[in-house]
PDB file of C-alpha atoms in Angstrom:
ATOM      1  CA  ARG A1212       0.173  -0.066  -0.048  1.00 52.00           C
ATOM      2  CA  VAL A1213       1.400   3.338  -0.953  1.00 58.00           C
ATOM      3  CA  SER A1214       0.727   5.984   1.683  1.00 66.00           C
ATOM      4  CA  THR A1215       1.282   9.693   0.948  1.00 69.00           C
ATOM      5  CA  GLN A1216       2.779  10.349   4.200  1.00 78.00           C
ATOM      6  CA  SER A1217       5.309   7.639   3.744  1.00 83.00           C
ATOM      7  CA  THR A1218       6.533   8.905   0.169  1.00 85.00           C
ATOM      8  CA  TRP A1219       6.500  12.535   1.413  1.00 84.00           C
ATOM      9  CA  ALA A1220       8.644  11.470   4.424  1.00 87.00           C
ATOM     10  CA  THR A1221      10.977   9.687   2.255  1.00 88.00           C
ATOM     11  CA  ILE A1222      11.307  12.607   0.048  1.00 90.00           C
ATOM     12  CA  LEU A1223      11.935  14.972   2.699  1.00 88.00           C
ATOM     13  CA  ALA A1224      14.343  12.726   4.222  1.00 86.00           C
ATOM     14  CA  GLN A1225      16.337  12.520   1.022  1.00 86.00           C
ATOM     15  CA  GLY A1226      16.615  16.474   1.031  1.00 84.00           C
ATOM     16  CA  ARG A1227      14.538  16.665  -1.999  1.00 87.00           C
ATOM     17  CA  SER A1228      11.541  18.527  -0.974  1.00 87.00           C
ATOM     18  CA  HIS A1229      11.491  20.628  -4.449  1.00 90.00           C
ATOM     19  CA  VAL A1230       9.801  17.291  -5.705  1.00 90.00           C
ATOM     20  CA  ILE A1231       6.525  17.486  -3.441  1.00 90.00           C
ATOM     21  CA  LEU A1232       5.296  20.808  -4.813  1.00 92.00           C
ATOM     22  CA  PRO A1233       4.925  19.787  -8.503  1.00 94.00           C
ATOM     23  CA  ALA A1234       3.663  16.404  -7.806  1.00 93.00           C
ATOM     24  CA  TYR A1235       0.668  18.182  -5.704  1.00 91.00           C
ATOM     25  CA  VAL A1236       0.172  20.818  -7.986  1.00 94.00           C
ATOM     26  CA  LEU A1237      -0.245  18.418 -10.636  1.00 95.00           C
ATOM     27  CA  GLY A1238      -2.032  15.914  -8.791  1.00 93.00           C
ATOM     28  CA  CYS A1239      -4.343  18.144  -6.592  1.00 92.00           C
ATOM     29  CA  TRP A1240      -5.105  21.124  -8.701  1.00 94.00           C
ATOM     30  CA  PHE A1241      -5.030  19.642 -12.521  1.00 95.00           C
ATOM     31  CA  VAL A1242      -6.519  16.240 -11.532  1.00 95.00           C
ATOM     32  CA  GLY A1243      -8.468  16.324  -8.604  1.00 93.00           C
ATOM     33  CA  LEU A1244     -10.153  19.882  -8.996  1.00 91.00           C
ATOM     34  CA  PRO A1245     -11.410  19.237 -12.574  1.00 91.00           C
ATOM     35  CA  LEU A1246     -12.361  15.553 -11.499  1.00 90.00           C
ATOM     36  CA  ALA A1247     -14.361  16.803  -8.347  1.00 89.00           C
ATOM     37  CA  TRP A1248     -16.081  19.562 -10.505  1.00 87.00           C
ATOM     38  CA  LEU A1249     -17.195  16.988 -13.080  1.00 85.00           C
ATOM     39  CA  LEU A1250     -18.514  14.379 -10.769  1.00 84.00           C
ATOM     40  CA  ALA A1251     -20.013  16.689  -8.179  1.00 84.00           C
ATOM     41  CA  PHE A1252     -22.133  18.156 -11.034  1.00 80.00           C
ATOM     42  CA  PRO A1253     -23.763  15.304 -13.064  1.00 70.00           C
ATOM     43  CA  LYS A1254     -26.030  17.529 -15.528  1.00 70.00           C
ATOM     44  CA  LEU A1255     -22.483  18.446 -17.093  1.00 60.00           C
ATOM     45  CA  GLY A1256     -22.255  14.568 -18.694  1.00 56.00           C
ATOM     46  CA  ALA A1257     -20.149  12.934 -15.537  1.00 51.00           C
ATOM     47  CA  LEU A1258     -21.428   9.697 -14.035  1.00 58.00           C
ATOM     48  CA  PRO A1259     -25.191  10.071 -12.633  1.00 62.00           C
ATOM     49  CA  LEU A1260     -24.148   7.977  -9.423  1.00 63.00           C
ATOM     50  CA  LEU A1261     -21.505  10.363  -8.089  1.00 67.00           C
ATOM     51  CA  HIS A1262     -23.045  13.813  -7.422  1.00 75.00           C
ATOM     52  CA  GLY A1263     -22.626  16.607  -4.802  1.00 81.00           C
ATOM     53  CA  LEU A1264     -20.490  15.952  -1.965  1.00 86.00           C
ATOM     54  CA  VAL A1265     -19.780  12.184  -2.863  1.00 85.00           C
ATOM     55  CA  GLY A1266     -18.745  13.340  -6.349  1.00 84.00           C
ATOM     56  CA  LEU A1267     -16.348  16.271  -4.838  1.00 88.00           C
ATOM     57  CA  TRP A1268     -14.920  13.587  -2.327  1.00 91.00           C
ATOM     58  CA  CYS A1269     -14.126  11.121  -5.059  1.00 89.00           C
ATOM     59  CA  GLY A1270     -12.487  13.586  -7.356  1.00 90.00           C
ATOM     60  CA  GLN A1271     -10.214  14.845  -4.239  1.00 92.00           C
ATOM     61  CA  MET A1272      -9.356  11.433  -3.238  1.00 93.00           C
ATOM     62  CA  ALA A1273      -8.248  10.785  -7.010  1.00 93.00           C
ATOM     63  CA  GLY A1274      -6.255  13.730  -7.080  1.00 94.00           C
ATOM     64  CA  HIS A1275      -4.241  12.806  -3.772  1.00 91.00           C
ATOM     65  CA  ALA A1276      -3.955   9.347  -5.305  1.00 92.00           C
ATOM     66  CA  ALA A1277      -2.418  10.740  -8.478  1.00 94.00           C
ATOM     67  CA  ALA A1278       0.011  12.979  -6.122  1.00 92.00           C
ATOM     68  CA  ALA A1279       0.826  10.049  -4.191  1.00 90.00           C
ATOM     69  CA  ALA A1280       1.713   7.947  -7.374  1.00 92.00           C
ATOM     70  CA  MET A1281       3.884  10.599  -8.661  1.00 93.00           C
ATOM     71  CA  LEU A1282       5.730  10.818  -5.289  1.00 92.00           C
ATOM     72  CA  PHE A1283       6.052   6.888  -5.151  1.00 92.00           C
ATOM     73  CA  VAL A1284       7.814   7.158  -8.662  1.00 93.00           C
ATOM     74  CA  ALA A1285      10.097   9.821  -7.515  1.00 92.00           C
ATOM     75  CA  VAL A1286      11.087   7.523  -4.403  1.00 92.00           C
ATOM     76  CA  CYS A1287      11.348   4.275  -6.811  1.00 92.00           C
ATOM     77  CA  ARG A1288      13.638   6.312  -9.425  1.00 93.00           C
ATOM     78  CA  SER A1289      15.955   7.721  -6.444  1.00 91.00           C
ATOM     79  CA  ASP A1290      19.662   7.311  -6.948  1.00 91.00           C
ATOM     80  CA  TRP A1291      20.418   6.221  -3.493  1.00 89.00           C
ATOM     81  CA  GLY A1292      24.139   6.120  -3.788  1.00 89.00           C
ATOM     82  CA  ALA A1293      24.448   9.891  -4.808  1.00 90.00           C
ATOM     83  CA  ILE A1294      21.720  10.722  -1.862  1.00 88.00           C
ATOM     84  CA  ALA A1295      24.056   8.862   0.479  1.00 86.00           C
ATOM     85  CA  LEU A1296      27.213  10.662  -0.910  1.00 88.00           C
ATOM     86  CA  ALA A1297      25.751  13.966  -0.622  1.00 85.00           C
ATOM     87  CA  ALA A1298      24.489  13.444   2.935  1.00 82.00           C
ATOM     88  CA  ALA A1299      27.957  12.263   3.749  1.00 84.00           C
ATOM     89  CA  LYS A1300      29.408  15.372   2.469  1.00 85.00           C
ATOM     90  CA  ARG A1301      26.999  17.578   4.454  1.00 80.00           C
ATOM     91  CA  ALA A1302      28.040  15.727   7.579  1.00 79.00           C
ATOM     92  CA  GLU A1303      31.595  16.344   6.779  1.00 80.00           C
ATOM     93  CA  ALA A1304      31.016  20.048   6.219  1.00 67.00           C
ATOM     94  CA  LYS A1305      32.757  22.546   8.575  1.00 64.00           C
ATOM     95  CA  PRO A1306      30.251  22.886  11.582  1.00 62.00           C
ATOM     96  CA  ILE A1307      28.569  26.062  12.458  1.00 62.00           C
ATOM     97  CA  LYS A1308      29.956  27.810  15.433  1.00 64.00           C
ATOM     98  CA  GLU A1309      27.855  26.916  18.350  1.00 63.00           C
ATOM     99  CA  ALA A1310      26.252  29.418  20.756  1.00 57.00           C
ATOM    100  CA  PRO A1311      27.705  29.261  24.470  1.00 59.00           C
ATOM    101  CA  LEU A1312      25.372  27.148  26.657  1.00 59.00           C
ATOM    102  CA  LEU A1313      23.380  28.682  29.158  1.00 55.00           C
ATOM    103  CA  ARG A1314      25.434  27.372  32.278  1.00 56.00           C
ATOM    104  CA  ASP A1315      28.724  28.769  30.659  1.00 55.00           C
ATOM    105  CA  VAL A1316      27.048  32.124  30.543  1.00 54.00           C
ATOM    106  CA  GLU A1317      25.745  31.811  34.146  1.00 54.00           C
ATOM    107  CA  SER A1318      29.320  31.017  35.681  1.00 57.00           C
ATOM    108  CA  ALA A1319      31.194  33.895  33.826  1.00 53.00           C
TER     109      ALA A1319
END
């Protein structure tokens, strides 16, 4: 089972948060919103069984499913070796000068 939260968390942990916005814009706005509109108003030629809130809900669910599918593809196509090397380089980077601890300030 593909979960939106698990794919989202994996993409964030990889440091590739720039992948999430396009997936959600495409899924929710370009798939979910038009589909919800078509399913919510059956007089426009959509399925007559899905109308009103049920059609709206089904369209939005389809949009979120499309976004989850795009994030799942992004996780599956990840270059895990390059991601691990980038994380190792970030870990070896020069550390930021830390602020003095509160106990050091009080004792001075």
